[in-house]
Amino acid sequence: MSSTETLSAPTPTPAPLAPITESPNELTGDIDLATPLEMARLLRQSDAQIFSGYGGLPSVIDEPVVNHAVNMARQTAKAIAAGEKGAVVISGAGTSGRLAWFLSRNFNRRLRTLGAAEVFRPLLAGGAHVLVKSLEGVEDDPKTGVTDLNAVLNKGVTADDAAPGETNKPGPNLSHIVYVGITCGLSAAYTAGQVNSLLNDSRASVVLLGFNPLDRARRLTIEGWDRTFADIVEAGLKAAEQDPARFIPLVPVYGPEAIKGSTRMKGGSTTKLLLEAVFSLAMEIAGMTENAPVDEDSSDAVLVARLRAMLLSYQRAITAVYTNTEQIGEMIRLGGAALRCGGQISYIGRDTAGFLGILDASECPPTFGAHPRDVRGYIRSGWPELLDEERDFTYKGPDYAISHEAFEKDRLEDLSRGDFVLGIAIGEVGPSTLGLIEAATESRASVALLLVGKQRPSKENLPKNLEHFFFVEVPELGFAPDFHNVAELALKLCLNAVSTGAHVLVGRVYHNQMIDLRISNTKLYHRAIGTIAQLAETSEELAREAVHRAAFRKDTLSAEEQDALPSAIIKLVGDRSGVVPLALLLAIGGTTVEDGQKALAADPVVRRVVEKQLKKKAEGTAAA
């Protein structure tokens, strides 16, 4: 072999960079040992990164992000101005899809008030009923994503939401489409299929919203498809070279979540504030607000300044929330006390406050392996108020009964010392919420009221015998009358703190990692493997084997079980909890499936069980 041939030998391909959204946050490594007050302070540090940024990467207020956001606002203004021939489709799975519904509902209300066409159309993987009960595995199918997209572009309903015998009827031909695909980790196959479908549609501006740098999009081939998410990003960037309006990447980086991978927290908050600011700016450009400070002829510099001013309103709200760490810590303590003794946390609210309570509650089972009834949300008139349309999924079962009437009928009389009832409100407390909270104070449950507003109410306007009242004062409620978007973010942060802190207190978190997450989709399958590999200090190959052993409940796997696809494992485990903690014990070694299950049943605090196993392993190594 010549020297030239030796010098030109190929170099190894570098391993793909790990997604930042799936990394542990160095700020919160011992959150599972923190007091409730300390948890509130740790969450304050983590949420500050939404605006301060992470490392040298751009945050929501930095030039690369706001420039793309202004481009998006201009395209959205065209869709709004097109009326019935315009559409703004907001799509996602899990938290992202729930926020798609939340945002579409609120902005369509604003357009309706102005007598304009309601152009916002939400897509939630699995259908609207997933707003209440998680069904996250549906995000793994790009073909379903395309089917749902075509249905909503026809202004019909998706197959999951259709009533018996209901069929889609074609809507008017669309002239301008803005599609917003939300996938915090740049990984959801549901979104990838939709982006791929629209990149060649000349009517469409495709916006991809995520919170990793584009070069960290998932590079694993999507099961049942021949592409990766990274392939879709690359195709989008090529389209943008021809026309910047065709593909618009919005990828601010806020760093790892306070609880590893829990993108319902900063991911959900950043999704809400960024899209609300962009859509509000678009409405101003389209002339859909009174005395709008900008119009379609405004320069990009003027629009950037206006957008940044809106974004900074949210930063002030975050500051307002975390000047009340003592209050947040007390709410965490009350929530943790309820779950520790087998009680339930119930959020009681109306309108957007009630919606946010349901959103927060629905995310606890997949995040923490919680029972769907551990944390429940109730909104005044139920599904019609949640969806802002005459559609009701109560028939699906008791977990879908979400009205105040349902709480009064099913929960009020059964409240016990172990329960925590939290009334939630923005601006002022509605009479229905007040009535239920006052009735709950007659029980032995812990009862509190949380109000986010500009003015503290007098004692006479609060429920009688109320033990706990929490008030977060914000400088403004929102960008327009009856649009309380800024205060909503403050409420969301408080609810995230309550449910997260409560589950930390009952041992559902190991250091700052979700140790009892449910493997309900491909993202969580890979997250489980990565978490186990890190905590057990082993290879991903051995971590994967441990996950499969825990899923099949076998100490020795067949070749077929060893090589089972993620979809097979997801189907096998279903709603079963405890799979990931068991897999962690198996990866550490020195135990069988049966003994590991017994150890976890004897002690619900996973960290204690794991540390006993590590100590046992260390003693065995030393003896050898």
Tab-separated table of N, CA, C and O in Angstrom, residues 456-542:
chain	number	residue	atom	x	y	z
A	456	ARG	N	-55.111	42.198	43.712
A	456	ARG	CA	-55.475	41.202	44.726
A	456	ARG	C	-56.916	41.444	45.188
A	456	ARG	O	-57.293	42.577	45.507
A	457	PRO	N	-57.744	40.403	45.201
A	457	PRO	CA	-59.136	40.597	45.630
A	457	PRO	C	-59.231	40.803	47.139
A	457	PRO	O	-58.340	40.410	47.892
A	458	SER	N	-60.327	41.418	47.543
A	458	SER	CA	-60.560	41.591	48.971
A	458	SER	C	-60.973	40.266	49.584
A	458	SER	O	-61.430	39.349	48.895
A	459	LYS	N	-60.810	40.163	50.875
A	459	LYS	CA	-61.133	38.926	51.570
A	459	LYS	C	-62.604	38.557	51.403
A	459	LYS	O	-62.967	37.375	51.370
A	460	GLU	N	-63.457	39.579	51.268
A	460	GLU	CA	-64.890	39.327	51.134
A	460	GLU	C	-65.230	38.596	49.838
A	460	GLU	O	-66.277	37.950	49.732
A	461	ASN	N	-64.348	38.705	48.841
A	461	ASN	CA	-64.599	38.072	47.546
A	461	ASN	C	-63.959	36.685	47.430
A	461	ASN	O	-63.924	36.098	46.345
A	462	LEU	N	-63.455	36.170	48.540
A	462	LEU	CA	-62.850	34.842	48.551
A	462	LEU	C	-63.792	33.856	49.240
A	462	LEU	O	-64.643	34.252	50.044
A	463	PRO	N	-63.646	32.572	48.955
A	463	PRO	CA	-64.505	31.573	49.616
A	463	PRO	C	-64.329	31.614	51.135
A	463	PRO	O	-63.238	31.864	51.646
A	464	LYS	N	-65.395	31.346	51.824
A	464	LYS	CA	-65.327	31.298	53.274
A	464	LYS	C	-64.508	30.081	53.724
A	464	LYS	O	-64.504	29.048	53.069
A	465	ASN	N	-63.857	30.233	54.852
A	465	ASN	CA	-63.085	29.138	55.461
A	465	ASN	C	-61.949	28.627	54.581
A	465	ASN	O	-61.491	27.493	54.741
A	466	LEU	N	-61.500	29.449	53.633
A	466	LEU	CA	-60.420	29.029	52.741
A	466	LEU	C	-59.099	29.027	53.504
A	466	LEU	O	-58.704	30.039	54.088
A	467	GLU	N	-58.425	27.879	53.494
A	467	GLU	CA	-57.196	27.737	54.266
A	467	GLU	C	-55.990	28.340	53.557
A	467	GLU	O	-55.113	28.926	54.194
A	468	HIS	N	-55.934	28.202	52.222
A	468	HIS	CA	-54.758	28.656	51.477
A	468	HIS	C	-55.194	29.509	50.290
A	468	HIS	O	-55.994	29.064	49.458
A	469	PHE	N	-54.652	30.733	50.197
A	469	PHE	CA	-54.888	31.589	49.035
A	469	PHE	C	-53.544	32.041	48.480
A	469	PHE	O	-52.710	32.582	49.201
A	470	PHE	N	-53.343	31.778	47.185
A	470	PHE	CA	-52.094	32.146	46.522
A	470	PHE	C	-52.397	33.149	45.419
A	470	PHE	O	-53.286	32.911	44.581
A	471	PHE	N	-51.653	34.245	45.401
A	471	PHE	CA	-51.887	35.303	44.406
A	471	PHE	C	-50.582	35.646	43.709
A	471	PHE	O	-49.562	35.909	44.363
A	472	VAL	N	-50.599	35.588	42.375
A	472	VAL	CA	-49.444	35.983	41.573
A	472	VAL	C	-49.823	37.254	40.820
A	472	VAL	O	-50.721	37.235	39.959
A	473	GLU	N	-49.168	38.338	41.150
A	473	GLU	CA	-49.468	39.620	40.509
A	473	GLU	C	-48.612	39.785	39.262
A	473	GLU	O	-47.380	39.734	39.317
A	474	VAL	N	-49.279	39.956	38.121
A	474	VAL	CA	-48.575	40.156	36.855
A	474	VAL	C	-48.789	41.582	36.366
A	474	VAL	O	-49.830	42.189	36.633
A	475	PRO	N	-47.810	42.155	35.643
A	475	PRO	CA	-47.943	43.537	35.177
A	475	PRO	C	-49.024	43.717	34.129
A	475	PRO	O	-49.560	44.817	33.970
A	476	GLU	N	-49.372	42.660	33.381
A	476	GLU	CA	-50.453	42.732	32.398
A	476	GLU	C	-51.031	41.339	32.211
A	476	GLU	O	-50.351	40.333	32.408
A	477	LEU	N	-52.322	41.298	31.835
A	477	LEU	CA	-52.963	40.014	31.614
A	477	LEU	C	-52.694	39.486	30.211
A	477	LEU	O	-52.553	38.278	30.009
A	478	GLY	N	-52.648	40.388	29.233
A	478	GLY	CA	-52.435	39.943	27.862
A	478	GLY	C	-52.338	41.090	26.895
A	478	GLY	O	-52.310	42.264	27.278
A	479	PHE	N	-52.297	40.752	25.608
A	479	PHE	CA	-52.081	41.745	24.566
A	479	PHE	C	-53.341	42.493	24.166
A	479	PHE	O	-53.274	43.484	23.442
A	480	ALA	N	-54.504	41.984	24.564
A	480	ALA	CA	-55.771	42.623	24.197
A	480	ALA	C	-56.808	42.292	25.257
A	480	ALA	O	-56.642	41.334	26.014
A	481	PRO	N	-57.890	43.077	25.339
A	481	PRO	CA	-58.964	42.742	26.275
A	481	PRO	C	-59.492	41.328	26.006
A	481	PRO	O	-59.628	40.914	24.857
A	482	ASP	N	-59.756	40.598	27.040
A	482	ASP	CA	-60.260	39.221	26.948
A	482	ASP	C	-59.263	38.269	26.296
A	482	ASP	O	-59.639	37.168	25.887
A	483	PHE	N	-57.999	38.674	26.182
A	483	PHE	CA	-56.949	37.792	25.675
A	483	PHE	C	-55.848	37.788	26.724
A	483	PHE	O	-54.989	38.660	26.750
A	484	HIS	N	-55.891	36.805	27.611
A	484	HIS	CA	-55.065	36.804	28.811
A	484	HIS	C	-53.816	35.935	28.646
A	484	HIS	O	-53.425	35.194	29.544
A	485	ASN	N	-53.190	36.051	27.509
A	485	ASN	CA	-52.082	35.166	27.150
A	485	ASN	C	-50.889	35.261	28.084
A	485	ASN	O	-50.226	34.264	28.373
A	486	VAL	N	-50.574	36.450	28.574
A	486	VAL	CA	-49.407	36.619	29.443
A	486	VAL	C	-49.682	35.989	30.811
A	486	VAL	O	-48.848	35.253	31.357
A	487	ALA	N	-50.855	36.262	31.358
A	487	ALA	CA	-51.214	35.674	32.651
A	487	ALA	C	-51.338	34.161	32.556
A	487	ALA	O	-51.035	33.443	33.517
A	488	GLU	N	-51.761	33.664	31.403
A	488	GLU	CA	-51.857	32.207	31.215
A	488	GLU	C	-50.499	31.535	31.373
A	488	GLU	O	-50.400	30.449	31.957
A	489	LEU	N	-49.460	32.169	30.840
A	489	LEU	CA	-48.124	31.584	30.997
A	489	LEU	C	-47.759	31.491	32.472
A	489	LEU	O	-47.209	30.481	32.922
A	490	ALA	N	-48.075	32.539	33.238
A	490	ALA	CA	-47.779	32.519	34.669
A	490	ALA	C	-48.501	31.361	35.353
A	490	ALA	O	-47.924	30.654	36.188
A	491	LEU	N	-49.769	31.159	34.996
A	491	LEU	CA	-50.527	30.053	35.589
A	491	LEU	C	-49.929	28.712	35.186
A	491	LEU	O	-49.801	27.801	36.021
A	492	LYS	N	-49.551	28.569	33.920
A	492	LYS	CA	-48.953	27.313	33.460
A	492	LYS	C	-47.701	26.975	34.262
A	492	LYS	O	-47.501	25.821	34.674
A	493	LEU	N	-46.841	27.942	34.511
A	493	LEU	CA	-45.622	27.690	35.279
A	493	LEU	C	-45.952	27.201	36.684
A	493	LEU	O	-45.301	26.291	37.205
A	494	CYS	N	-46.968	27.799	37.285
A	494	CYS	CA	-47.362	27.386	38.637
A	494	CYS	C	-47.877	25.946	38.651
A	494	CYS	O	-47.510	25.145	39.524
A	495	LEU	N	-48.727	25.600	37.677
A	495	LEU	CA	-49.285	24.245	37.635
A	495	LEU	C	-48.212	23.215	37.332
A	495	LEU	O	-48.198	22.128	37.924
A	496	ASN	N	-47.299	23.531	36.415
A	496	ASN	CA	-46.180	22.628	36.149
A	496	ASN	C	-45.379	22.369	37.411
A	496	ASN	O	-44.953	21.240	37.676
A	497	ALA	N	-45.172	23.423	38.207
A	497	ALA	CA	-44.418	23.277	39.453
A	497	ALA	C	-45.147	22.366	40.431
A	497	ALA	O	-44.543	21.487	41.066
A	498	VAL	N	-46.468	22.553	40.553
A	498	VAL	CA	-47.249	21.749	41.499
A	498	VAL	C	-47.184	20.267	41.136
A	498	VAL	O	-46.848	19.412	41.970
A	499	SER	N	-47.509	19.932	39.889
A	499	SER	CA	-47.572	18.516	39.514
A	499	SER	C	-46.189	17.886	39.454
A	499	SER	O	-46.009	16.736	39.871
A	500	THR	N	-45.201	18.627	38.960
A	500	THR	CA	-43.845	18.077	38.914
A	500	THR	C	-43.305	17.872	40.324
A	500	THR	O	-42.805	16.796	40.667
A	501	GLY	N	-43.395	18.910	41.149
A	501	GLY	CA	-42.886	18.811	42.517
A	501	GLY	C	-43.571	17.720	43.312
A	501	GLY	O	-42.926	16.985	44.072
A	502	ALA	N	-44.888	17.576	43.117
A	502	ALA	CA	-45.627	16.546	43.851
A	502	ALA	C	-45.136	15.156	43.472
A	502	ALA	O	-44.947	14.286	44.341
A	503	HIS	N	-44.890	14.918	42.196
A	503	HIS	CA	-44.410	13.600	41.771
A	503	HIS	C	-42.961	13.364	42.177
A	503	HIS	O	-42.568	12.214	42.428
A	504	VAL	N	-42.182	14.424	42.264
A	504	VAL	CA	-40.818	14.277	42.795
A	504	VAL	C	-40.892	13.811	44.248
A	504	VAL	O	-40.157	12.910	44.670
A	505	LEU	N	-41.794	14.400	45.009
A	505	LEU	CA	-41.908	14.082	46.428
A	505	LEU	C	-42.357	12.650	46.688
A	505	LEU	O	-42.123	12.119	47.780
A	506	VAL	N	-43.003	12.009	45.704
A	506	VAL	CA	-43.418	10.617	45.911
A	506	VAL	C	-42.485	9.642	45.197
A	506	VAL	O	-42.829	8.471	45.009
A	507	GLY	N	-41.301	10.112	44.800
A	507	GLY	CA	-40.279	9.195	44.307
A	507	GLY	C	-40.370	8.836	42.842
A	507	GLY	O	-39.782	7.846	42.409
A	508	ARG	N	-41.080	9.629	42.025
A	508	ARG	CA	-41.203	9.323	40.607
A	508	ARG	C	-40.033	9.857	39.782
A	508	ARG	O	-40.030	9.728	38.558
A	509	VAL	N	-39.077	10.506	40.458
A	509	VAL	CA	-37.920	11.093	39.772
A	509	VAL	C	-36.651	10.611	40.459
A	509	VAL	O	-36.583	10.558	41.695
A	510	TYR	N	-35.651	10.254	39.666
A	510	TYR	CA	-34.348	9.819	40.178
A	510	TYR	C	-33.341	10.876	39.764
A	510	TYR	O	-33.104	11.076	38.568
A	511	HIS	N	-32.740	11.563	40.750
A	511	HIS	CA	-31.966	12.780	40.474
A	511	HIS	C	-32.922	13.741	39.756
A	511	HIS	O	-33.849	14.223	40.357
A	512	ASN	N	-32.697	14.039	38.466
A	512	ASN	CA	-33.663	14.875	37.745
A	512	ASN	C	-34.183	14.153	36.505
A	512	ASN	O	-34.474	14.775	35.486
A	513	GLN	N	-34.349	12.843	36.618
A	513	GLN	CA	-34.772	12.054	35.476
A	513	GLN	C	-36.066	11.312	35.779
A	513	GLN	O	-36.244	10.767	36.880
A	514	MET	N	-36.958	11.295	34.806
A	514	MET	CA	-38.237	10.598	34.945
A	514	MET	C	-37.959	9.098	34.934
A	514	MET	O	-37.670	8.532	33.885
A	515	ILE	N	-38.024	8.494	36.090
A	515	ILE	CA	-37.603	7.107	36.196
A	515	ILE	C	-38.758	6.133	35.985
A	515	ILE	O	-38.545	4.956	35.743
A	516	ASP	N	-39.991	6.621	36.061
A	516	ASP	CA	-41.136	5.716	35.887
A	516	ASP	C	-41.999	6.153	34.710
A	516	ASP	O	-43.212	5.988	34.713
A	517	LEU	N	-41.349	6.749	33.682
A	517	LEU	CA	-42.098	7.147	32.503
A	517	LEU	C	-42.678	5.915	31.808
A	517	LEU	O	-42.152	4.818	31.924
A	518	ARG	N	-43.750	6.113	31.088
A	518	ARG	CA	-44.385	5.012	30.373
A	518	ARG	C	-43.893	5.001	28.931
A	518	ARG	O	-43.909	6.026	28.253
A	519	ILE	N	-43.477	3.851	28.469
A	519	ILE	CA	-42.932	3.735	27.108
A	519	ILE	C	-44.114	3.654	26.143
A	519	ILE	O	-44.534	2.584	25.718
A	520	SER	N	-44.663	4.825	25.807
A	520	SER	CA	-45.874	4.871	24.995
A	520	SER	C	-45.620	5.325	23.568
A	520	SER	O	-46.546	5.394	22.768
A	521	ASN	N	-44.385	5.657	23.219
A	521	ASN	CA	-44.059	6.012	21.840
A	521	ASN	C	-42.561	5.822	21.623
A	521	ASN	O	-41.808	5.532	22.568
A	522	THR	N	-42.120	5.982	20.382
A	522	THR	CA	-40.719	5.746	20.045
A	522	THR	C	-39.796	6.701	20.793
A	522	THR	O	-38.704	6.312	21.236
A	523	LYS	N	-40.212	7.940	20.932
A	523	LYS	CA	-39.392	8.922	21.643
A	523	LYS	C	-39.118	8.455	23.072
A	523	LYS	O	-37.970	8.501	23.543
A	524	LEU	N	-40.161	7.979	23.747
A	524	LEU	CA	-39.992	7.542	25.129
A	524	LEU	C	-39.243	6.214	25.216
A	524	LEU	O	-38.550	5.951	26.198
A	525	TYR	N	-39.352	5.382	24.196
A	525	TYR	CA	-38.572	4.147	24.134
A	525	TYR	C	-37.076	4.476	24.121
A	525	TYR	O	-36.290	3.937	24.908
A	526	HIS	N	-36.673	5.378	23.245
A	526	HIS	CA	-35.258	5.752	23.171
A	526	HIS	C	-34.819	6.544	24.407
A	526	HIS	O	-33.681	6.419	24.857
A	527	ARG	N	-35.758	7.341	24.959
A	527	ARG	CA	-35.425	8.084	26.179
A	527	ARG	C	-35.149	7.111	27.317
A	527	ARG	O	-34.216	7.299	28.106
A	528	ALA	N	-35.963	6.070	27.428
A	528	ALA	CA	-35.773	5.070	28.488
A	528	ALA	C	-34.414	4.403	28.363
A	528	ALA	O	-33.692	4.240	29.359
A	529	ILE	N	-34.038	4.024	27.153
A	529	ILE	CA	-32.743	3.373	26.941
A	529	ILE	C	-31.599	4.309	27.312
A	529	ILE	O	-30.647	3.914	28.005
A	530	GLY	N	-31.681	5.572	26.876
A	530	GLY	CA	-30.633	6.535	27.198
A	530	GLY	C	-30.517	6.792	28.683
A	530	GLY	O	-29.412	6.897	29.231
A	531	THR	N	-31.653	6.892	29.353
A	531	THR	CA	-31.655	7.134	30.794
A	531	THR	C	-31.014	5.963	31.545
A	531	THR	O	-30.184	6.154	32.445
A	532	ILE	N	-31.388	4.755	31.166
A	532	ILE	CA	-30.847	3.568	31.843
A	532	ILE	C	-29.351	3.425	31.585
A	532	ILE	O	-28.565	3.113	32.494
A	533	ALA	N	-28.926	3.681	30.345
A	533	ALA	CA	-27.500	3.595	30.025
A	533	ALA	C	-26.695	4.568	30.877
A	533	ALA	O	-25.613	4.233	31.391
A	534	GLN	N	-27.235	5.769	31.067
A	534	GLN	CA	-26.526	6.776	31.851
A	534	GLN	C	-26.504	6.416	33.332
A	534	GLN	O	-25.442	6.438	33.969
A	535	LEU	N	-27.657	6.067	33.889
A	535	LEU	CA	-27.737	5.833	35.328
A	535	LEU	C	-27.035	4.542	35.739
A	535	LEU	O	-26.447	4.459	36.823
A	536	ALA	N	-27.104	3.524	34.890
A	536	ALA	CA	-26.461	2.246	35.215
A	536	ALA	C	-25.005	2.218	34.759
A	536	ALA	O	-24.309	1.229	34.999
A	537	GLU	N	-24.580	3.301	34.086
A	537	GLU	CA	-23.209	3.401	33.566
A	537	GLU	C	-22.874	2.177	32.720
A	537	GLU	O	-21.886	1.468	32.938
A	538	THR	N	-23.747	1.934	31.734
A	538	THR	CA	-23.567	0.794	30.838
A	538	THR	C	-23.781	1.253	29.411
A	538	THR	O	-24.089	2.416	29.151
A	539	SER	N	-23.622	0.360	28.464
A	539	SER	CA	-23.790	0.696	27.057
A	539	SER	C	-25.278	0.760	26.710
A	539	SER	O	-26.126	0.182	27.400
A	540	GLU	N	-25.588	1.461	25.609
A	540	GLU	CA	-26.979	1.522	25.169
A	540	GLU	C	-27.468	0.142	24.725
A	540	GLU	O	-28.657	-0.165	24.843
A	541	GLU	N	-26.567	-0.694	24.234
A	541	GLU	CA	-26.947	-2.041	23.829
A	541	GLU	C	-27.436	-2.854	25.022
A	541	GLU	O	-28.478	-3.522	24.962
A	542	LEU	N	-26.696	-2.785	26.146
A	542	LEU	CA	-27.118	-3.513	27.348
A	542	LEU	C	-28.354	-2.876	27.969
A	542	LEU	O	-29.201	-3.569	28.541
